[in-house]
Tab-separated table of C-alpha atoms (C1' of nucleotides) in Angstrom:
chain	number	residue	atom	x	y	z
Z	1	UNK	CA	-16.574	19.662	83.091
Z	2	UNK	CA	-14.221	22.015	83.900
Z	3	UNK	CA	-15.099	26.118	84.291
Z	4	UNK	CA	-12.005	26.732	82.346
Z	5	UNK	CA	-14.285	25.669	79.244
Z	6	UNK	CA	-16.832	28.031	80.440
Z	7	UNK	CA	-14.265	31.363	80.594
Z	8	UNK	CA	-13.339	29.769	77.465
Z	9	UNK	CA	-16.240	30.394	75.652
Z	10	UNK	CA	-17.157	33.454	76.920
Z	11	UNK	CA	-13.385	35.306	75.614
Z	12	UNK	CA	-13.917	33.195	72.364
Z	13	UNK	CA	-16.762	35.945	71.885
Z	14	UNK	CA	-15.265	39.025	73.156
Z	15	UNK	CA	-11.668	40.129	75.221
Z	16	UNK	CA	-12.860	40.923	79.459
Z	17	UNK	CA	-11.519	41.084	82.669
Z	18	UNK	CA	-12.147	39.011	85.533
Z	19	UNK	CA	-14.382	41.782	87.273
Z	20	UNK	CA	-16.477	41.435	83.846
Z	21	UNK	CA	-16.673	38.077	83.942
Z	22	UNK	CA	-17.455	38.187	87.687
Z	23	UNK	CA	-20.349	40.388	87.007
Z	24	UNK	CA	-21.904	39.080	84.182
Z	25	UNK	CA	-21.869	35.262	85.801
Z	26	UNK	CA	-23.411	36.873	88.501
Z	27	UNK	CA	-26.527	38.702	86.588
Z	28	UNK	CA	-27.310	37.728	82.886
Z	29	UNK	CA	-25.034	34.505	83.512
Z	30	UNK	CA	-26.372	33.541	86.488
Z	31	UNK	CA	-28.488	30.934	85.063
Z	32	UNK	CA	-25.441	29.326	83.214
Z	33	UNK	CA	-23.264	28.629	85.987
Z	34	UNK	CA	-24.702	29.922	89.488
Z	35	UNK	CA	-22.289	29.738	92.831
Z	36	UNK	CA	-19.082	31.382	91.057
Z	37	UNK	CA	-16.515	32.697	93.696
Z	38	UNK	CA	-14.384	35.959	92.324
Z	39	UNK	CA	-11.397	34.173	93.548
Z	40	UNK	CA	-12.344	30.995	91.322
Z	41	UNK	CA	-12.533	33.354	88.481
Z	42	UNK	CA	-8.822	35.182	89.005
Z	43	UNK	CA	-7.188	31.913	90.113
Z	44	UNK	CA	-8.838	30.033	86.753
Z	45	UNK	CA	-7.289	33.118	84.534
Z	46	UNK	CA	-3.799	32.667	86.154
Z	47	UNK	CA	-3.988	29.717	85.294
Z	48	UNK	CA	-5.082	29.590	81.966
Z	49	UNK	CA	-2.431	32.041	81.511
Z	50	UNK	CA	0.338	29.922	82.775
Z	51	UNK	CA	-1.032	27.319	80.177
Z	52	UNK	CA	-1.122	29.089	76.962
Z	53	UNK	CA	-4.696	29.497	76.909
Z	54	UNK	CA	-5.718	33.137	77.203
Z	55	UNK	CA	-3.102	35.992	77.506
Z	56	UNK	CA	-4.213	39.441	78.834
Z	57	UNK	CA	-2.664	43.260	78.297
Z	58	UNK	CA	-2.955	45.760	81.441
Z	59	UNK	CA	-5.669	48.433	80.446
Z	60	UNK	CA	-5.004	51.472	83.052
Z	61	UNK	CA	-8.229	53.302	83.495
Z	62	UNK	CA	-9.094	56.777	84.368
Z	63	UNK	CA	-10.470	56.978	87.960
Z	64	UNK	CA	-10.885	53.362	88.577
Z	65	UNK	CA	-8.167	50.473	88.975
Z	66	UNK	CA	-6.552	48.707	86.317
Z	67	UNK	CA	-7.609	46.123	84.933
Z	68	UNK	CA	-6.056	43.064	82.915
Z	69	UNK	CA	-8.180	42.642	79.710
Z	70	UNK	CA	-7.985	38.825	78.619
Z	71	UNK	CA	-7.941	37.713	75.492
Z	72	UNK	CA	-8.169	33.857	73.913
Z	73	UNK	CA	-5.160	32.138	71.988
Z	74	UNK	CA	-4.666	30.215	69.066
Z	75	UNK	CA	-3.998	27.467	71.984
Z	76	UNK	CA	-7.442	28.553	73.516
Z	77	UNK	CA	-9.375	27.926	70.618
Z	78	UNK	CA	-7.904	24.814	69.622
Z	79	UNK	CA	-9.016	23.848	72.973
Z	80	UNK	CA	-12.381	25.358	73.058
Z	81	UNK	CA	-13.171	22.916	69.908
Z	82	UNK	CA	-11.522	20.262	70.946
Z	83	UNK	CA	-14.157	20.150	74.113
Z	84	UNK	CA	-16.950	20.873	72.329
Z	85	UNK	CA	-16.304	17.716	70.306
Z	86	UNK	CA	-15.260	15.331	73.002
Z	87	UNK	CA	-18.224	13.639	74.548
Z	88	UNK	CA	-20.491	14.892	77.113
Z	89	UNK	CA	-21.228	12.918	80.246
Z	90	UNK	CA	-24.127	13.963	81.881
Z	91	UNK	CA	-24.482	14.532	86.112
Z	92	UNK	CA	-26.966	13.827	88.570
Z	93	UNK	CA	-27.680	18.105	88.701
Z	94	UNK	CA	-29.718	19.293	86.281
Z	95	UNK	CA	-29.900	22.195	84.809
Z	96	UNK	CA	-26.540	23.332	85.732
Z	97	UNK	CA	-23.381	24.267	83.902
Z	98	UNK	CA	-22.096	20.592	82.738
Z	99	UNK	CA	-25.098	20.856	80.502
Z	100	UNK	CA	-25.694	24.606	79.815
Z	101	UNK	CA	-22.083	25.677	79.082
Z	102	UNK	CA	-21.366	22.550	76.815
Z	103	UNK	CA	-25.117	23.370	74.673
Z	104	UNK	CA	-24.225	27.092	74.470
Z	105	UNK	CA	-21.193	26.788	73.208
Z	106	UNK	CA	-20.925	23.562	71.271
Z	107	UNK	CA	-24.060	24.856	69.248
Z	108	UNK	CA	-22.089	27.899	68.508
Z	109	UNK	CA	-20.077	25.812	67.063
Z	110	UNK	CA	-21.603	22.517	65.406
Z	111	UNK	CA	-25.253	22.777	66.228
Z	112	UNK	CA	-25.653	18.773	64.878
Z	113	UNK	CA	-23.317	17.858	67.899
Z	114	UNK	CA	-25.666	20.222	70.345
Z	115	UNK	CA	-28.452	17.841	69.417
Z	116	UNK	CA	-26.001	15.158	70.503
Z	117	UNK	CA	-25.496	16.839	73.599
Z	118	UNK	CA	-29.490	17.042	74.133
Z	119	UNK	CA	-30.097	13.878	73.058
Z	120	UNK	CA	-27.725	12.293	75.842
Z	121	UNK	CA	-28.775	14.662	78.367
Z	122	UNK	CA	-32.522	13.845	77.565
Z	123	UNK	CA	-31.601	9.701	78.125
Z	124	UNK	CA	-30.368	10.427	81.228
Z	125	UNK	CA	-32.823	12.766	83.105
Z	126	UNK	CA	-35.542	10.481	81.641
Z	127	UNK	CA	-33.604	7.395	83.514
Z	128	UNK	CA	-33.374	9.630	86.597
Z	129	UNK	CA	-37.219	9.860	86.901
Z	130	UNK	CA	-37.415	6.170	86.575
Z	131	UNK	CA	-34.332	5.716	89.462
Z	132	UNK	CA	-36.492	8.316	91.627
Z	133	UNK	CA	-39.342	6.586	92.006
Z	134	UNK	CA	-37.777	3.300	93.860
Z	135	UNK	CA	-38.148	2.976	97.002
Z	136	UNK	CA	-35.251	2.299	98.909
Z	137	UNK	CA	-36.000	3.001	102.797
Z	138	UNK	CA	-38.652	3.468	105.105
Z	139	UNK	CA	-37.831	5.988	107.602
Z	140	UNK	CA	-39.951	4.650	110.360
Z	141	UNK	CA	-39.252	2.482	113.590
Z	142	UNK	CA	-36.912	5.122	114.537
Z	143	UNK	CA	-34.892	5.941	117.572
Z	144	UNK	CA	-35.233	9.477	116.975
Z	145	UNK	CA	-34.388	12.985	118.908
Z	146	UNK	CA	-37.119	13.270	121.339
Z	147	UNK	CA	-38.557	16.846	119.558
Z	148	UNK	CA	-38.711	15.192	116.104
Z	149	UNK	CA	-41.710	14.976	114.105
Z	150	UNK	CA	-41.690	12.160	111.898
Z	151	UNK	CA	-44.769	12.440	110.859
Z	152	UNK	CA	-43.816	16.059	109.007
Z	153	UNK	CA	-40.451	14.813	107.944
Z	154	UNK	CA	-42.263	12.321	105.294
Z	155	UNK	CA	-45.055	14.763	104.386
Z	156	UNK	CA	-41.945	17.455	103.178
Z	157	UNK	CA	-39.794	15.183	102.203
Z	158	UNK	CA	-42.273	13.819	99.989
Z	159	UNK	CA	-43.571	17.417	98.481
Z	160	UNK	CA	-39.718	18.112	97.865
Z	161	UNK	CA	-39.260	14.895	96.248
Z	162	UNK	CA	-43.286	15.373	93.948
Z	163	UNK	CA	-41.012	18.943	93.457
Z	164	UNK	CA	-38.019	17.577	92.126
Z	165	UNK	CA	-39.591	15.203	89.701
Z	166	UNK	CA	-41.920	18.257	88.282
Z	167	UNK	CA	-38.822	19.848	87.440
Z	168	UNK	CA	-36.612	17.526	85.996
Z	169	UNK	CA	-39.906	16.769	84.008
Z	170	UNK	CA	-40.274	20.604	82.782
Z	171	UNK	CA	-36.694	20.550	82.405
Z	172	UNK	CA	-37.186	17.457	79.636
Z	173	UNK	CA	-39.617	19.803	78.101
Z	174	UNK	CA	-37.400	22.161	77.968
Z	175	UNK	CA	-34.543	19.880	76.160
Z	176	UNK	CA	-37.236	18.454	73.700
Z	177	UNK	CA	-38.134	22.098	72.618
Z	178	UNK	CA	-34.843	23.272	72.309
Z	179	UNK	CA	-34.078	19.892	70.378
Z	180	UNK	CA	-36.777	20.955	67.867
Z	181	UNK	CA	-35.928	24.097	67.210
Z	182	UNK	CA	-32.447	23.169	66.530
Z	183	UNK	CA	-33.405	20.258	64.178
Z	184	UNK	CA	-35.700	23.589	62.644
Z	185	UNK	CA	-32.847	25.630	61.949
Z	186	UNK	CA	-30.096	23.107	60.580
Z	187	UNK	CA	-32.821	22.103	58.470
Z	188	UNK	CA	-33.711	25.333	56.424
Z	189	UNK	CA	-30.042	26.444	56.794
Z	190	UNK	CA	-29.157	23.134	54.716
Z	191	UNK	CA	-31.893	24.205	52.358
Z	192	UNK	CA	-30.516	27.553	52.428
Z	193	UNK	CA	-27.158	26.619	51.357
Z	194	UNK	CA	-28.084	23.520	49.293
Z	195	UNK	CA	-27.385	24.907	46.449
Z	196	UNK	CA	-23.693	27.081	47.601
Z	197	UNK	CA	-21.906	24.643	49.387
Z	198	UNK	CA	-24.219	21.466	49.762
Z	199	UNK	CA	-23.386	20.695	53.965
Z	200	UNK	CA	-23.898	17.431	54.234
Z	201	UNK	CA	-27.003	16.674	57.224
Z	202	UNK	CA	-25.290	13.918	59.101
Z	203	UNK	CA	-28.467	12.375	61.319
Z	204	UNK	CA	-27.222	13.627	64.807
Z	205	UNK	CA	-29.776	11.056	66.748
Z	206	UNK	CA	-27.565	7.887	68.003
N	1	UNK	CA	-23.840	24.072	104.635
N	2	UNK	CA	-21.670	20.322	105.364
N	3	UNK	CA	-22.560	17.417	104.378
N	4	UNK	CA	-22.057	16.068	107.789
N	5	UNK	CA	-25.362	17.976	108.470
N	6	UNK	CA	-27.007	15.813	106.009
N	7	UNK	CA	-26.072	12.215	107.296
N	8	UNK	CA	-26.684	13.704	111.167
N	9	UNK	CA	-30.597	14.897	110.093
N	10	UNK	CA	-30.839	11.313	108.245
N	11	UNK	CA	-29.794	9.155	111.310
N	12	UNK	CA	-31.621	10.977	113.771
N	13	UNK	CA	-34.419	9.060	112.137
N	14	UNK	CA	-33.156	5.671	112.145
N	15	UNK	CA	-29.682	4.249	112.316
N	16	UNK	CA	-28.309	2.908	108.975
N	17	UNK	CA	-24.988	1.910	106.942
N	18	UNK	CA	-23.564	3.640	104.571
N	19	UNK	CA	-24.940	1.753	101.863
N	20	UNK	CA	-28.869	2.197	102.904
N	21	UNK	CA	-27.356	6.466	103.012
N	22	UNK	CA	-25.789	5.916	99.639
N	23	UNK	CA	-28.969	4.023	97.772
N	24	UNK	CA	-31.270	6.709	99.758
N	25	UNK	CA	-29.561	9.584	97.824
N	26	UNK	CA	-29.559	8.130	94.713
N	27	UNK	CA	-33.434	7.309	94.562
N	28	UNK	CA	-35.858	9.126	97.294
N	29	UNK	CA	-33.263	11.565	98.238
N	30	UNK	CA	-32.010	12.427	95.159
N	31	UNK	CA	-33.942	15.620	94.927
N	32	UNK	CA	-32.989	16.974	98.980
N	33	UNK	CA	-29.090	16.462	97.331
N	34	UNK	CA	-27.187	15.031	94.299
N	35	UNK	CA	-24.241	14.565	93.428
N	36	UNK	CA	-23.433	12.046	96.200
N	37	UNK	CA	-20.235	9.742	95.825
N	38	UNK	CA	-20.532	6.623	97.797
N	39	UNK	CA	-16.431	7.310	98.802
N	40	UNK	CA	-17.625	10.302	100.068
N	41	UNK	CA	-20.479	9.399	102.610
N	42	UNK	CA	-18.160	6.722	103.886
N	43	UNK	CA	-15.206	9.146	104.415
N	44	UNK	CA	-17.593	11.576	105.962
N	45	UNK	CA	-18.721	8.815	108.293
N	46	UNK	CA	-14.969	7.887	109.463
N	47	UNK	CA	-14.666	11.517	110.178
N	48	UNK	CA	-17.687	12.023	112.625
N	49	UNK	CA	-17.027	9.054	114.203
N	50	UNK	CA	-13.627	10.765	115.180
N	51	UNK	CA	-15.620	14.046	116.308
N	52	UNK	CA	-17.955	12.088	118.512
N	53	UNK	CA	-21.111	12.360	116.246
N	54	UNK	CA	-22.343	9.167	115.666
N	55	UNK	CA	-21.117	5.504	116.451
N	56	UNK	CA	-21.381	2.759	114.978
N	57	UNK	CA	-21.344	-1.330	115.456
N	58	UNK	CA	-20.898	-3.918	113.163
N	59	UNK	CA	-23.716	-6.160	111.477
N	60	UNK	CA	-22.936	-9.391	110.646
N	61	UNK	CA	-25.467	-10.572	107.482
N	62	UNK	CA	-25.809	-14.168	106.390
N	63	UNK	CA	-24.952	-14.240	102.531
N	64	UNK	CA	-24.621	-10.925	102.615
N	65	UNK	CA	-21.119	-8.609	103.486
N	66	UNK	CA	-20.756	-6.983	106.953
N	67	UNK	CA	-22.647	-3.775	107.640
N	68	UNK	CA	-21.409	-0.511	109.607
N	69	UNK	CA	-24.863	0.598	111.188
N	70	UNK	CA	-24.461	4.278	112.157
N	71	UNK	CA	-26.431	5.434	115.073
N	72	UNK	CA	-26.644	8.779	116.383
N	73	UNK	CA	-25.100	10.068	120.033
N	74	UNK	CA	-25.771	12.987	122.385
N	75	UNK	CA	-23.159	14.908	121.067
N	76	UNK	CA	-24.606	14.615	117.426
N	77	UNK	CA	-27.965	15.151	118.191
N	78	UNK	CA	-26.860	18.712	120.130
N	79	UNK	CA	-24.829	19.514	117.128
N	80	UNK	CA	-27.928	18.957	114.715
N	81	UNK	CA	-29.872	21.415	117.103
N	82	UNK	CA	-27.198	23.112	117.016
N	83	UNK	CA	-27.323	23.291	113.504
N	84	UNK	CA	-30.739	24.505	112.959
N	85	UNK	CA	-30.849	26.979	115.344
N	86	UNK	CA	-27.793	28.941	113.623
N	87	UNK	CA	-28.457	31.425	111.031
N	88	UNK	CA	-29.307	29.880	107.221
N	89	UNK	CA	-27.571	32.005	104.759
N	90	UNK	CA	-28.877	31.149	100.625
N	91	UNK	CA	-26.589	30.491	97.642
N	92	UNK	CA	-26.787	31.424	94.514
N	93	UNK	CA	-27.833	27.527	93.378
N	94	UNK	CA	-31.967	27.159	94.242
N	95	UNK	CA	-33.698	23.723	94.856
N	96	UNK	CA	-30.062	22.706	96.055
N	97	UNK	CA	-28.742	20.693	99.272
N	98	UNK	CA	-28.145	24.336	101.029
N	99	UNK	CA	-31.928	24.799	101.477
N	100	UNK	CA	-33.235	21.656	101.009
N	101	UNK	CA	-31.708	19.790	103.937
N	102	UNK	CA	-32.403	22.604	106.108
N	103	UNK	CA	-35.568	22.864	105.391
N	104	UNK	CA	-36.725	19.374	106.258
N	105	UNK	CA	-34.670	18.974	109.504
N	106	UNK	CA	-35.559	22.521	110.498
N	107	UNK	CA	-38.941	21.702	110.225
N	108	UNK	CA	-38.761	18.437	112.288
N	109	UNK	CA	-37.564	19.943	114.731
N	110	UNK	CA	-38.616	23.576	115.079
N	111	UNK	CA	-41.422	24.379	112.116
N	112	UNK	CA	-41.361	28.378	113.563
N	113	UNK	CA	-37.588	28.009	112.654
N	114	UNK	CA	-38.115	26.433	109.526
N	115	UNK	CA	-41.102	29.701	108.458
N	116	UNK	CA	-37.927	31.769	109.443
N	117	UNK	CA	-35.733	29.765	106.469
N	118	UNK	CA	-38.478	29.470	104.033
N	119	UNK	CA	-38.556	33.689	104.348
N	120	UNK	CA	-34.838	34.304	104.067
N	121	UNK	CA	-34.414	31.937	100.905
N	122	UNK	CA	-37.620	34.188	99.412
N	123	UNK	CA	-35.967	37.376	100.082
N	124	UNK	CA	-32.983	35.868	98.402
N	125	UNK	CA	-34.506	34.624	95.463
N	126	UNK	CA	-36.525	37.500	94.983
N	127	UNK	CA	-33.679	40.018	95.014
N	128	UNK	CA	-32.188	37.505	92.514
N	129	UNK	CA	-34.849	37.504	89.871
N	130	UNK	CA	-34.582	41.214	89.818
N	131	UNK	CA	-30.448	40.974	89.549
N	132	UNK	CA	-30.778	38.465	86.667
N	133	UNK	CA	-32.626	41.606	84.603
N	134	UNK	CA	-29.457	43.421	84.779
N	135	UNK	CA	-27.313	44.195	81.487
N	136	UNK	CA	-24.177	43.931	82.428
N	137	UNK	CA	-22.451	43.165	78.877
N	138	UNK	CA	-22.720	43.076	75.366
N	139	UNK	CA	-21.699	40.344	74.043
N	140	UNK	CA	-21.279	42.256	70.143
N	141	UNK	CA	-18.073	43.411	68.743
N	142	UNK	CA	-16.250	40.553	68.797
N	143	UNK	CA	-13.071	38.849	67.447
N	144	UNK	CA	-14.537	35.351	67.342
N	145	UNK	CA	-13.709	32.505	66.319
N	146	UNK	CA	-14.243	31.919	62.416
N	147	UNK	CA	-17.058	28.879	62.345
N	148	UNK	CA	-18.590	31.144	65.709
N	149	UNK	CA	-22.599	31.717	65.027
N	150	UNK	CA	-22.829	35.039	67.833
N	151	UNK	CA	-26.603	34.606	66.575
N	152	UNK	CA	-27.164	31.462	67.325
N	153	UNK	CA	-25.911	32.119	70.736
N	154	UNK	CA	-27.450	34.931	71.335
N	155	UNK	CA	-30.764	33.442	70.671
N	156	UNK	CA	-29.868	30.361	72.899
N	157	UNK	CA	-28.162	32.746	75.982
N	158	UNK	CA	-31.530	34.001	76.188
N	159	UNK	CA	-33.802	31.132	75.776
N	160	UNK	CA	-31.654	29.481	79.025
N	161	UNK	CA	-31.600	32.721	80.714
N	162	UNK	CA	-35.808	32.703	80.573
N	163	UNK	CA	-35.841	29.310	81.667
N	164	UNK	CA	-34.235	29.945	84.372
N	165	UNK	CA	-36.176	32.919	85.607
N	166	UNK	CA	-39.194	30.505	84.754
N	167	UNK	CA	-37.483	28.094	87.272
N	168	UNK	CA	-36.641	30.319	89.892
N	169	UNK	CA	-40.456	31.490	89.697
N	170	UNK	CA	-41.680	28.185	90.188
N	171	UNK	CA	-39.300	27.526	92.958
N	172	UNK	CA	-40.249	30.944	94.916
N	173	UNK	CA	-44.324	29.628	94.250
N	174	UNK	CA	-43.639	26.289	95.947
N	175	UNK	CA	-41.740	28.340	98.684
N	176	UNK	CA	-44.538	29.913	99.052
N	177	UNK	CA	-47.293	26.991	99.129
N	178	UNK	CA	-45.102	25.195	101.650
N	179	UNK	CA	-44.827	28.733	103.806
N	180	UNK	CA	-48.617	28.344	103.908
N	181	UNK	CA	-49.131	24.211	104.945
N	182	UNK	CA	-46.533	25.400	107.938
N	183	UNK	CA	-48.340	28.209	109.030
N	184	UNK	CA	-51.771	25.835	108.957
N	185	UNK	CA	-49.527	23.266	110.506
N	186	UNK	CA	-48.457	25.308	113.313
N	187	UNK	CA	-51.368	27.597	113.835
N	188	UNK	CA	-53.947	24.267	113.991
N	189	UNK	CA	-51.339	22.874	116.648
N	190	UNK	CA	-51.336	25.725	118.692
N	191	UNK	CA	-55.020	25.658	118.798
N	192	UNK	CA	-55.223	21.836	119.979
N	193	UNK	CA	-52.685	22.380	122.305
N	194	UNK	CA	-53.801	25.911	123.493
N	195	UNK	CA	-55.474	24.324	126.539
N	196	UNK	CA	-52.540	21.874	127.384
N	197	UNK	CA	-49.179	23.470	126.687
N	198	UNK	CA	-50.283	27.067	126.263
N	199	UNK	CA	-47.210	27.355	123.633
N	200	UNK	CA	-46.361	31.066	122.495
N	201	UNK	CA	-47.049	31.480	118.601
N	202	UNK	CA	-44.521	33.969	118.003
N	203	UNK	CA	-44.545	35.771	114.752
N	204	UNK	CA	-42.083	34.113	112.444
N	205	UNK	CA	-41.740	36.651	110.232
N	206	UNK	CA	-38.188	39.188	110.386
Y	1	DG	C1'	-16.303	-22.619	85.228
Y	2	DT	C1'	-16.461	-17.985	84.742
Y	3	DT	C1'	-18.309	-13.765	83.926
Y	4	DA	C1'	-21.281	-10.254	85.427
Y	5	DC	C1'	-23.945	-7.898	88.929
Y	6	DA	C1'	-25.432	-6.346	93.602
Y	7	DT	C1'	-24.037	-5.675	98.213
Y	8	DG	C1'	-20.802	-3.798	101.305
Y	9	DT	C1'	-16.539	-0.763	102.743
Y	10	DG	C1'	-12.814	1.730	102.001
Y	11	DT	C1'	-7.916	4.760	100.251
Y	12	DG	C1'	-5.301	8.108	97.393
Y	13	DA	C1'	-5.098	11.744	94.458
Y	14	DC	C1'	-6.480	15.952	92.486
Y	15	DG	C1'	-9.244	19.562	90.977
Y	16	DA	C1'	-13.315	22.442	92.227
Y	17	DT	C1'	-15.517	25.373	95.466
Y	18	DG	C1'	-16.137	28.649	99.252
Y	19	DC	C1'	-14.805	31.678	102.818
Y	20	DA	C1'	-11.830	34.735	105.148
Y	21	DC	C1'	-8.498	37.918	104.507
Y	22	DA	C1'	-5.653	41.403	101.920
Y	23	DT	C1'	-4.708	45.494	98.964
Y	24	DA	C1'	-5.734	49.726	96.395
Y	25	DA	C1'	-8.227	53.762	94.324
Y	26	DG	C1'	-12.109	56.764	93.879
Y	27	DG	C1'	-16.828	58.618	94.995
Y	28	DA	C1'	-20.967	59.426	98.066
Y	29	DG	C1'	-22.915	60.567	102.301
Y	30	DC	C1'	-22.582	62.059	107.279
K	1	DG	C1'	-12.267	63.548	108.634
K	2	DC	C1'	-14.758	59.096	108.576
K	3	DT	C1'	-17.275	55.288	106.921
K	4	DC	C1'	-19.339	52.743	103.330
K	5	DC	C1'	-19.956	51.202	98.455
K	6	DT	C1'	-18.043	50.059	93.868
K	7	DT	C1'	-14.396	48.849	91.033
K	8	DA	C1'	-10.413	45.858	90.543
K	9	DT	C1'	-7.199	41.886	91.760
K	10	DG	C1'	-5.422	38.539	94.405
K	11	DT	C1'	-3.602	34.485	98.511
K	12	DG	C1'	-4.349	30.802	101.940
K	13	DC	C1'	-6.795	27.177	103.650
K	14	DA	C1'	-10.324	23.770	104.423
K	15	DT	C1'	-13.740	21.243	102.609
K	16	DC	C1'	-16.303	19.281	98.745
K	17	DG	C1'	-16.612	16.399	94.751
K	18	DT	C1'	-15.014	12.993	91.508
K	19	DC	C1'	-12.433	9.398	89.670
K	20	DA	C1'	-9.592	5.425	89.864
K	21	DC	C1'	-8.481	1.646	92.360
K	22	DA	C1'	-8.990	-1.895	95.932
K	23	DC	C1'	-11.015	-5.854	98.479
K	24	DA	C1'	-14.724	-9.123	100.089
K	25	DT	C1'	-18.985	-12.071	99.489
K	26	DG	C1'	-23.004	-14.219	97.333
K	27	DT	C1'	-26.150	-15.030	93.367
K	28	DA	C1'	-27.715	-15.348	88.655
K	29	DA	C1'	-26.790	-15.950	83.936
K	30	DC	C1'	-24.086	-18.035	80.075
DNA sequence: GTTACATGTGTGACGATGCACATAAGGAGC
DNA sequence: GCTCCTTATGTGCATCGTCACACATGTAAC
């Protein structure tokens, strides 16, 4: 995943400047993609720029500085879709922006390849639960600092690890509600439009 | 936060290969940190080798290909004090490598320390749960692209965004509940040892 | 036999990420 | 006058993260 695609589908809804984009990945966004660096942001523009993707006009303001408003290509949006139909390869994070920026923005666009997404995403957090619960090492018979308590070490690391898997699993909940209320909406929007332009419902489930 | 950190806390408990490091972060450790590439643990080892850190010697397995065992020096085991003694500053990404792996080998080694951690990540995620409520943009008035559904991604912006909130309010809980086992912890072992030691139970709390 | 898989350790390349530093203008408070 | 905060944009550098590729051995399946 790259966080081109990301600033990508954000100016595919609406022109902004870096500062915008700065600020709104750090409030309302900050659930999409978390840990986003201003300097990221500026460099990933330049760059985008440099490659056709986005181009930007200078918009002086009154009292503040000026700012470059950027704006998505032809070139941009012919790469937007392009990613949004190329296949999705899931992470060992969860809940993080390979998923969340490829869902938002590829069920923008072709909500029957958002169930895709889900459905992939879904068969590999379920196979990380399984993976988690295999024992690999015991962290006894140690040589360890003098001050250490092993004793604690295993009691938190095994409350961060119950943690973790009540997440991920409330995180699969999450995917199979969103799953259903996608399959909801294609649904009556094919019945809607049955009759107009008769979309074909491809079955998205591999 | 390095990753050196990691693989120092880790073989303080017992000395292992890179291998045993690699398989422990892909099952059991999985939730303390992901996204763990075997080429990196291994380059990572090279590298404190160099800086003193650890040392290693060679295994020789029948049936089995030669093993690097990793074990911990004096130098290493200062820096890991070192380590969690210096200030812990939150990211933006919760339930993440930053905290986690401070956490657990703060808590090994100084539990008063580790109260002092488990505070500064709650003030943190606090202030961010308010900061998410912000309205920074609206994403209307667009120039979109044709087959764009703003609706649809509306509707799914904000179903994420109160997930995530939901998330971070589970994470601050568990915070909490493992705020509380430490203070038992420590206030239990200052009572048993009250006679002995006579250690100081200095208020944690900034 | 040979193909696949698990164990084990690495190198090279490249993009992503994070932090320090830099610049510039205006407004608020002391 | 001075400092601090917000808006606004950037560069330089080091580390992190990921992928491709590489080599070596033993075992189990076909």
């Amino acid at each position: 995943m790259k966080f081109e695609n990301v600033l990508l589908g954000l100016l595919a809804m609406k022109p902004l400047h870096g500062y915008e984009l700065m600020k709104w990945l750090d409030t309302e966004g900050q659930f999409l993609r978390s840990n986003t660096h201003h300097s990221q942001i500026y460099r990933e523009l330049g760059r985008m720029v440099t490659n056709g993707l986005v181009e930007f006009h200078v918009d002086p303001r009154e009292g503040r500085p000026d700012a470059k408003v950027y704006r998505i290509t032809d070139v941009g949006r012919e790469a937007l879709v392009e990613w949004v139909h190329s296949p999705y390869q899931p992470t060992s994070r969860f809940q993080d922006a390979d998923f969340n920026a490829r869902f938002i923005f590829t069920a923008q666009l072709d909500p029957a390849a958002a169930i895709v997404v889900i459905d992939t995403e879904l068969d590999y957090r379920r196979a990380q639960v399984l993976r988690s619960r295999t024992r690999s090492l015991t962290m006894a018979d140690p040589d360890p600092i003098p001050e250490i308590d092993l004793a604690r070490a295993r009691r938190l690391g095994l409350a961060m690890h119950e943690f973790g898997k009540e997440s991920v699993d409330r995180w699969i909940e999450w995917l199979e509600e969103m799953r259903a209320s996608l399959v909801d909406e294609i649904a009556s929007d094919t019945v809607a439009e049955a009759s107009v332009t008769a979309t074909p419902t491809e079955e998205a489930r591999s």
